[in-house]
Structure formats: structure tokens, C-alpha cells
Short mmCIF file of C-alpha atoms in Angstrom, two decimals:
data_model
loop_
_atom_site.label_atom_id
_atom_site.label_comp_id
_atom_site.label_asym_id
_atom_site.label_seq_id
_atom_site.Cartn_x
_atom_site.Cartn_y
_atom_site.Cartn_z
CA MET A 1 -8.42 16.79 2.11
CA LYS A 2 -12.25 16.05 1.54
CA ARG A 3 -12.79 19.09 -0.74
CA LYS A 4 -9.41 18.25 -2.77
CA LEU A 5 -10.57 14.63 -3.18
CA THR A 6 -14.31 15.02 -3.95
CA ALA A 7 -14.59 14.25 -7.39
CA ALA A 8 -11.96 11.63 -7.11
CA MET A 9 -14.15 9.76 -4.49
CA VAL A 10 -17.05 9.93 -6.47
CA ALA A 11 -15.13 8.05 -9.30
CA ALA A 12 -13.84 5.64 -6.84
CA THR A 13 -16.73 4.67 -5.39
CA ALA A 14 -18.25 3.81 -8.95
CA THR A 15 -15.42 1.74 -9.53
CA PHE A 16 -15.16 -0.37 -7.12
CA ALA A 17 -18.76 -0.84 -6.83
CA PHE A 18 -18.35 -3.10 -9.71
CA ALA A 19 -15.04 -4.57 -8.70
CA GLN A 20 -15.99 -6.65 -6.42
CA PRO A 21 -16.07 -10.47 -6.69
CA ALA A 22 -19.76 -11.79 -7.16
CA ALA A 23 -18.86 -14.49 -4.62
CA ALA A 24 -18.25 -12.03 -2.13
CA GLN A 25 -21.62 -10.35 -1.58
CA GLY A 26 -21.53 -11.74 2.15
CA ALA A 27 -19.78 -9.81 4.48
CA CYS A 28 -16.51 -11.08 6.15
CA ASP A 29 -15.24 -10.17 9.84
CA ARG A 30 -11.30 -9.91 10.34
CA GLU A 31 -11.21 -12.94 12.12
CA LEU A 32 -11.79 -14.87 8.85
CA THR A 33 -9.89 -12.77 6.64
CA GLN A 34 -6.81 -12.65 9.09
CA ARG A 35 -7.37 -16.50 9.17
CA ILE A 36 -6.79 -16.57 5.21
CA ALA A 37 -3.87 -14.11 5.39
CA ASN A 38 -2.32 -16.66 8.08
CA ASP A 39 -3.08 -19.79 5.94
CA TRP A 40 -1.41 -17.99 2.84
CA VAL A 41 1.89 -17.24 4.86
CA ALA A 42 1.91 -21.04 6.26
CA ALA A 43 1.64 -22.15 2.52
CA LEU A 44 4.70 -19.68 1.52
CA GLU A 45 6.79 -21.43 4.53
CA GLN A 46 5.73 -24.89 4.60
CA GLY A 47 5.81 -25.09 0.20
CA THR A 48 1.92 -26.62 0.12
CA MET A 49 -1.64 -25.51 -0.69
CA MET A 50 -2.83 -27.77 2.03
CA THR A 51 -2.77 -24.89 4.74
CA MET A 52 -5.59 -23.30 2.82
CA GLN A 53 -9.24 -24.00 2.83
CA LEU A 54 -9.44 -23.93 -1.09
CA GLY A 55 -12.42 -24.78 -3.30
CA GLU A 56 -12.36 -27.31 -5.86
CA TRP A 57 -11.40 -25.21 -8.40
CA VAL A 58 -8.43 -22.74 -7.83
CA ASP A 59 -8.35 -19.52 -9.92
CA TYR A 60 -4.41 -18.57 -10.02
CA ASN A 61 -2.70 -15.96 -11.98
CA GLU A 62 0.90 -15.05 -11.75
CA ASN A 63 1.92 -11.78 -13.29
CA PHE A 64 -1.60 -11.37 -14.69
CA ARG A 65 -1.08 -14.92 -16.61
CA ARG A 66 -3.08 -17.93 -15.97
CA SER A 67 -0.77 -20.45 -14.03
CA SER A 68 -0.54 -22.97 -11.58
CA LEU A 69 -0.98 -22.52 -7.55
CA GLY A 70 0.57 -25.87 -6.67
CA GLY A 71 3.62 -25.09 -9.09
CA PHE A 72 4.44 -21.65 -7.36
CA LEU A 73 3.76 -23.63 -3.87
CA SER A 74 6.25 -26.43 -4.58
CA GLU A 75 8.97 -25.12 -2.59
CA ALA A 76 9.25 -24.30 1.14
CA ARG A 77 10.53 -20.37 1.60
CA GLU A 78 11.60 -18.55 4.94
CA VAL A 79 8.95 -15.23 5.32
CA VAL A 80 11.48 -12.59 6.30
CA TRP A 81 8.58 -9.88 6.68
CA HIS A 82 5.43 -9.89 5.94
CA MET A 83 1.98 -7.46 6.28
CA ALA A 84 -1.77 -8.07 5.43
CA LEU A 85 -4.49 -5.89 4.68
CA LEU A 86 -8.16 -7.38 5.19
CA ASP A 87 -10.74 -6.14 3.41
CA THR A 88 -14.23 -7.09 4.98
CA THR A 89 -16.53 -5.43 2.68
CA SER A 90 -15.44 -7.06 -0.39
CA CYS A 91 -13.94 -10.58 1.47
CA GLN A 92 -10.52 -10.20 0.23
CA VAL A 93 -7.27 -10.05 1.47
CA TYR A 94 -3.64 -8.68 0.49
CA VAL A 95 -0.40 -10.25 1.39
CA GLU A 96 2.89 -8.53 0.71
CA ALA A 97 5.85 -10.76 2.05
CA VAL A 98 9.69 -10.97 1.50
CA THR A 99 11.04 -14.51 0.97
CA LYS A 100 13.82 -16.43 0.84
CA THR A 101 14.24 -20.18 -0.35
CA GLU A 102 16.74 -22.79 1.30
CA ALA A 103 19.01 -22.43 -1.92
CA GLY A 104 19.11 -18.46 -1.35
CA LYS A 105 16.77 -17.05 -4.00
CA TRP A 106 15.07 -14.02 -2.78
CA GLU A 107 11.62 -12.81 -3.76
CA VAL A 108 8.95 -9.95 -2.70
CA ILE A 109 5.45 -11.42 -3.42
CA ALA A 110 2.14 -9.77 -3.65
CA THR A 111 -1.00 -11.34 -3.25
CA GLN A 112 -4.75 -10.39 -3.56
CA MET A 113 -6.47 -13.45 -2.80
CA GLY A 114 -10.54 -13.51 -2.50
CA ASN A 115 -13.33 -15.57 -0.71
CA GLY A 116 -16.10 -17.24 -2.34
CA PHE A 117 -18.89 -19.52 -1.18
CA PHE A 118 -16.64 -22.92 -1.75
CA GLY A 119 -13.16 -21.58 -0.66
CA VAL A 120 -10.42 -19.37 -0.89
CA GLY A 121 -9.77 -17.71 -4.32
CA PRO A 122 -9.56 -16.31 -6.90
CA PHE A 123 -5.65 -15.71 -6.63
CA ASP A 124 -3.92 -12.96 -8.15
CA ASN A 125 0.02 -13.05 -7.45
CA ILE A 126 2.83 -10.63 -8.70
CA THR A 127 6.37 -12.15 -8.07
CA THR A 128 9.58 -10.39 -8.40
CA ASP A 129 13.12 -11.61 -8.04
CA GLU A 130 16.77 -10.58 -9.18
CA GLY A 131 16.22 -8.53 -12.40
CA ASP A 132 12.83 -7.05 -11.66
CA TRP A 133 12.26 -3.38 -11.00
CA LEU A 134 14.74 -2.20 -8.58
CA PHE A 135 14.95 -5.53 -6.81
CA ASP A 136 16.83 -5.95 -3.76
CA ALA A 137 14.54 -8.02 -1.23
CA GLU A 138 16.88 -7.62 1.58
CA ARG A 139 16.81 -4.03 1.62
CA THR A 140 12.76 -4.12 1.26
CA ALA A 141 12.30 -5.96 3.94
CA TYR A 142 14.95 -3.73 6.55
CA TYR A 143 13.05 -0.73 5.42
CA ALA A 144 9.29 -2.23 5.52
CA SER A 145 10.26 -3.54 8.91
CA ARG A 146 10.55 -0.05 10.48
CA GLU A 147 7.52 1.35 9.50
CA ASN A 148 4.22 1.38 11.18
CA TRP A 149 1.12 -0.52 9.52
CA GLY A 150 -0.59 -1.35 12.41
CA GLU A 151 -4.45 -0.21 13.48
CA ILE A 152 -5.60 3.11 13.55
CA PRO A 153 -7.71 4.22 16.23
CA VAL A 154 -11.43 4.08 15.24
CA GLY A 155 -12.06 8.10 15.41
CA GLU A 156 -9.20 8.98 13.19
CA ARG A 157 -9.80 6.15 10.29
CA ALA A 158 -10.44 7.48 7.02
CA SER A 159 -13.29 6.01 4.95
CA ARG A 160 -13.14 3.71 2.20
CA GLU A 161 -13.58 6.12 -0.34
CA GLU A 162 -11.31 8.45 0.76
CA LEU A 163 -8.30 5.65 1.03
CA ILE A 164 -9.65 4.74 -2.76
CA ALA A 165 -9.32 8.57 -3.68
CA ALA A 166 -6.23 8.91 -2.34
CA ALA A 167 -4.65 6.05 -4.02
CA ASP A 168 -6.07 7.32 -7.34
CA ALA A 169 -4.93 10.90 -6.70
CA TYR A 170 -1.40 9.20 -6.67
CA LEU A 171 -1.62 6.93 -9.61
CA ASP A 172 -3.40 9.93 -11.84
CA LEU A 173 -0.56 12.01 -11.28
CA PHE A 174 1.30 9.43 -13.60
CA ASN A 175 -0.62 10.90 -16.46
CA ASP A 176 -2.14 14.17 -15.26
CA LYS A 177 0.26 16.35 -13.29
CA SER A 178 -2.66 18.54 -12.49
CA VAL A 179 -4.05 16.10 -10.04
CA VAL A 180 -3.61 17.01 -6.40
CA VAL A 181 -2.02 14.43 -4.36
CA PRO A 182 -2.71 14.17 -0.45
CA TRP A 183 1.09 14.42 0.31
CA GLY A 184 2.09 13.95 3.81
CA THR A 185 4.98 14.60 5.88
CA PRO A 186 6.69 12.90 6.63
CA CYS A 187 6.21 9.94 3.83
CA ALA A 188 8.53 7.41 2.63
CA ARG A 189 8.44 5.43 -0.48
CA LEU A 190 9.87 2.05 -0.68
CA GLU A 191 9.92 0.99 -4.22
CA GLY A 192 11.72 -2.29 -4.90
CA GLY A 193 14.53 -1.94 -2.92
CA VAL A 194 14.95 1.84 -2.83
CA TYR A 195 13.67 4.16 -0.02
CA THR A 196 12.88 8.00 0.29
CA GLY A 197 12.53 7.87 4.09
CA ARG A 198 15.25 8.78 6.25
CA GLY A 199 13.52 8.74 9.75
CA GLU A 200 13.16 12.63 9.43
CA PRO A 201 10.33 14.52 10.05
CA THR A 202 10.47 15.99 6.40
CA ASP A 203 10.74 12.72 4.60
CA THR A 204 8.52 13.01 1.40
CA CYS A 205 6.89 10.82 -1.12
CA ASN A 206 6.63 13.95 -3.63
CA VAL A 207 10.05 12.79 -5.23
CA GLY A 208 8.74 12.51 -8.97
CA VAL A 209 6.79 10.32 -10.97
CA PRO A 210 7.01 9.70 -14.83
CA GLU A 211 5.13 11.60 -16.98
CA GLY A 212 2.22 10.43 -19.48
CA VAL A 213 2.12 6.84 -18.11
CA GLU A 214 -1.46 5.37 -18.00
CA LEU A 215 -2.27 2.87 -14.74
CA VAL A 216 -4.61 1.10 -15.77
CA ASN A 217 -7.15 -1.66 -14.89
CA ARG A 218 -6.79 -1.04 -11.19
CA ARG A 219 -8.00 -3.70 -8.37
CA TYR A 220 -8.55 -2.87 -4.86
CA VAL A 221 -8.15 -4.49 -1.54
CA VAL A 222 -8.79 -1.93 1.29
CA ASP A 223 -8.15 -2.16 4.87
CA GLU A 224 -10.09 0.89 6.70
CA ALA A 225 -8.71 -0.38 10.12
CA LYS A 226 -5.12 0.28 8.96
CA GLY A 227 -5.82 2.90 6.91
CA ALA A 228 -4.54 0.99 4.03
CA VAL A 229 -5.12 0.42 0.18
CA ASN A 230 -3.51 -2.06 -2.27
CA VAL A 231 -3.92 -1.55 -6.09
CA PHE A 232 -3.04 -3.89 -8.73
CA LEU A 233 -2.57 -2.44 -12.01
CA GLU A 234 -1.19 -2.64 -15.69
CA PHE A 235 1.88 -0.45 -15.78
CA GLY A 236 2.17 1.78 -18.98
CA GLU A 237 2.27 0.48 -22.46
CA SER A 238 4.03 -2.48 -21.83
CA LYS A 239 1.08 -3.38 -19.23
CA ARG A 240 3.91 -4.51 -16.41
CA PRO A 241 2.18 -6.27 -13.42
CA ASP A 242 2.52 -3.59 -10.81
CA SER A 243 1.21 -3.33 -6.96
CA HIS A 244 1.02 -0.04 -5.26
CA THR A 245 0.19 -0.05 -1.52
CA PHE A 246 -0.46 2.92 0.53
CA ARG A 247 -1.14 4.18 4.01
CA VAL A 248 -3.03 7.23 5.05
CA GLU A 249 -2.73 9.01 8.36
CA ASP A 250 -4.66 12.33 9.05
CA GLY A 251 -5.83 12.26 5.58
CA THR A 252 -2.49 11.93 4.07
CA LEU A 253 0.01 9.86 2.35
CA ARG A 254 2.66 7.89 5.05
CA TYR A 255 3.78 5.15 3.11
CA VAL A 256 3.79 4.06 -0.59
CA HIS A 257 5.26 0.54 -1.48
CA THR A 258 5.79 -0.43 -5.22
CA VAL A 259 5.94 -4.20 -6.60
CA THR A 260 6.62 -4.42 -10.04
CA ASN A 261 7.42 -7.60 -12.42
CA CYS A 262 9.59 -6.60 -15.26
CA GLY A 263 9.09 -9.85 -17.47
CA ASP A 264 12.36 -10.77 -19.40
CA GLN A 265 13.85 -7.23 -19.46
CA ASP A 266 16.46 -6.32 -17.05
CA ASN A 267 15.43 -3.91 -14.48
CA CYS A 268 12.31 -2.80 -16.75
CA GLY A 269 14.92 -1.51 -19.53
CA PHE A 270 16.63 0.87 -17.37
CA PRO A 271 20.12 0.70 -16.28
CA PRO A 272 21.04 -2.37 -14.19
CA PHE A 273 20.16 -1.74 -10.58
CA ALA A 274 23.53 -2.37 -9.11
CA GLU A 275 24.84 0.77 -11.69
CA MET A 276 22.38 2.77 -10.50
CA ILE A 277 23.07 2.15 -6.64
CA ALA A 278 26.67 2.55 -7.49
CA ASN A 279 26.09 6.15 -8.93
CA ASN A 280 23.76 7.44 -6.17
CA PRO A 281 23.98 5.25 -3.12
CA ASP A 282 21.67 7.42 -1.17
CA MET A 283 18.76 5.59 -2.75
CA GLN A 284 19.33 3.36 0.15
CA PRO A 285 19.63 5.02 3.40
CA ASP A 286 20.89 3.49 6.41
CA LEU A 287 18.51 3.85 8.83
CA ASP A 288 20.34 2.37 11.87
#
């Protein structure tokens, strides 16, 4: 693993050094970053910004466009499932959540948050709902809740550089088929509401990716304790807002999650998701 990813690690280290927020030069601990994550989940549940320690000015982007945090949090949601990654080096938090409103609207929400001298922020939020890529929030929660994203024993953890390198190897594969990806077995990929896992020791994430697609402007949140890294990026020529999250165990990929906003193009221009499932029901295996 280390030999395979040495070059990627060097590049990733250089990239990440410039990616850290200027306001986050002071180290954060897990207690602080966990509190930020908890406050965000509470904000989703209560439909208010008042659960968070915000600065006077809040920089909020939704699907990579400037928007209103208050507008997004104007409605209470049931948080059906969520996980949080805590980056104590850059003082950032990533939260992935499956939510449901009282009116029955489901969403899968991916959020990167910083923490500066004056409070929590900036916020980068990718929101998905009906019509976005492979969207089926109920199945997303069903599969994700069966995974283990807990802390890894200290002596078995990958370094920050190794985690970024593993993520970059997977993402670089979309535009360079010569890249060596540290595939793990078993590994399960959760892409929208589609899952490659079957609960078998032979499960794999190496099921193919598009070719000739650049994934650019990557922004990382790294949690060494959980062996995980989240990457926000612009996907392909259309620069779709995209989140990829990776879990690394024993130097290889164990889980991959994707959340992709399609804008005004249903299922990102592919056939309707319901039609895809009807033609290939194995895309959503029953794990019970």
C-alpha cells in the first residue's frame, strides 16, 4: 500500500497544505469538533440556526452557490441517519445525513463546516432529493446504518497523507485508468440509493467508474481516528456538486459513499432511476 501510494501521498500533502482555512491555524480537539457536529444535527432537527455558535457573518454555499443558511434551516427535519467526520488538524467537520420533513420530503445532505476565530463557518452544503443521482434516501439510510464507521485502534490507523492518497487514487481513476487504487475486500460502495455490498467477504467496490471524467477542485475533511476522508469536488464537464467519502481499513478501501446533485437534470441525464431499478433490481440488495 505505502509503495503504491508514495507519489500520490506527496501530491496530496502539497495540495492539502494550501487547502486549510486561514482561520483554522489553531488546533481543534475532538470534543470541540464533535460539538459542532452535534449542533448541526440539532439545527437540522429543530429547523433553526440558534443551536450553533455562529459568527456575525456566515458564509454559506449550497450546491456550490452562495445561499442562505437561515433559508435552508427554516424547516425542521427528522434526522433518520447521520455520521460525522472530525478533522482536528484543519478544524473542519463533515456531516452526512439522511433527513425527512414533516411533509414527507426525503433528502440526503452532505455538509462541510469550518470553525474560525469568530464562530462556526464557512458552510459548504450539498443537498440531494428526488431526481438527483440514484436518489433513494430510505435505502441510503438502510445501507449506511449497517456499516461500521467507528474509531479504529490507534496502532492500526492510517496517516492523514495515506487517507488523502487513497481517496485521490480512487478519484483519479475516473480520468486515468493506470492509477493503482487500494481496493479492499470486502468493500461496499453506496452511490445514492444503490449498494454494491451483499454482506459477503467477497464484496467489492471495484465495479467500474466512468472514463475520461475529471474530478476537480477537491476539498478534504480527514478523520484519522475513523480512518475516513470526505472530498467535495466538481464532477465532470458540468461541474456537478459531488461528495465522496471513504473509509480505509488496513490500508485498503472498506466503504465509499457518494452524494451528487444533478441540478435541473433528472438523474444527471441518465434514464429515470425507477426505470434503472426495474431493469436491474440487484442494484438494491436486501441485507436482512
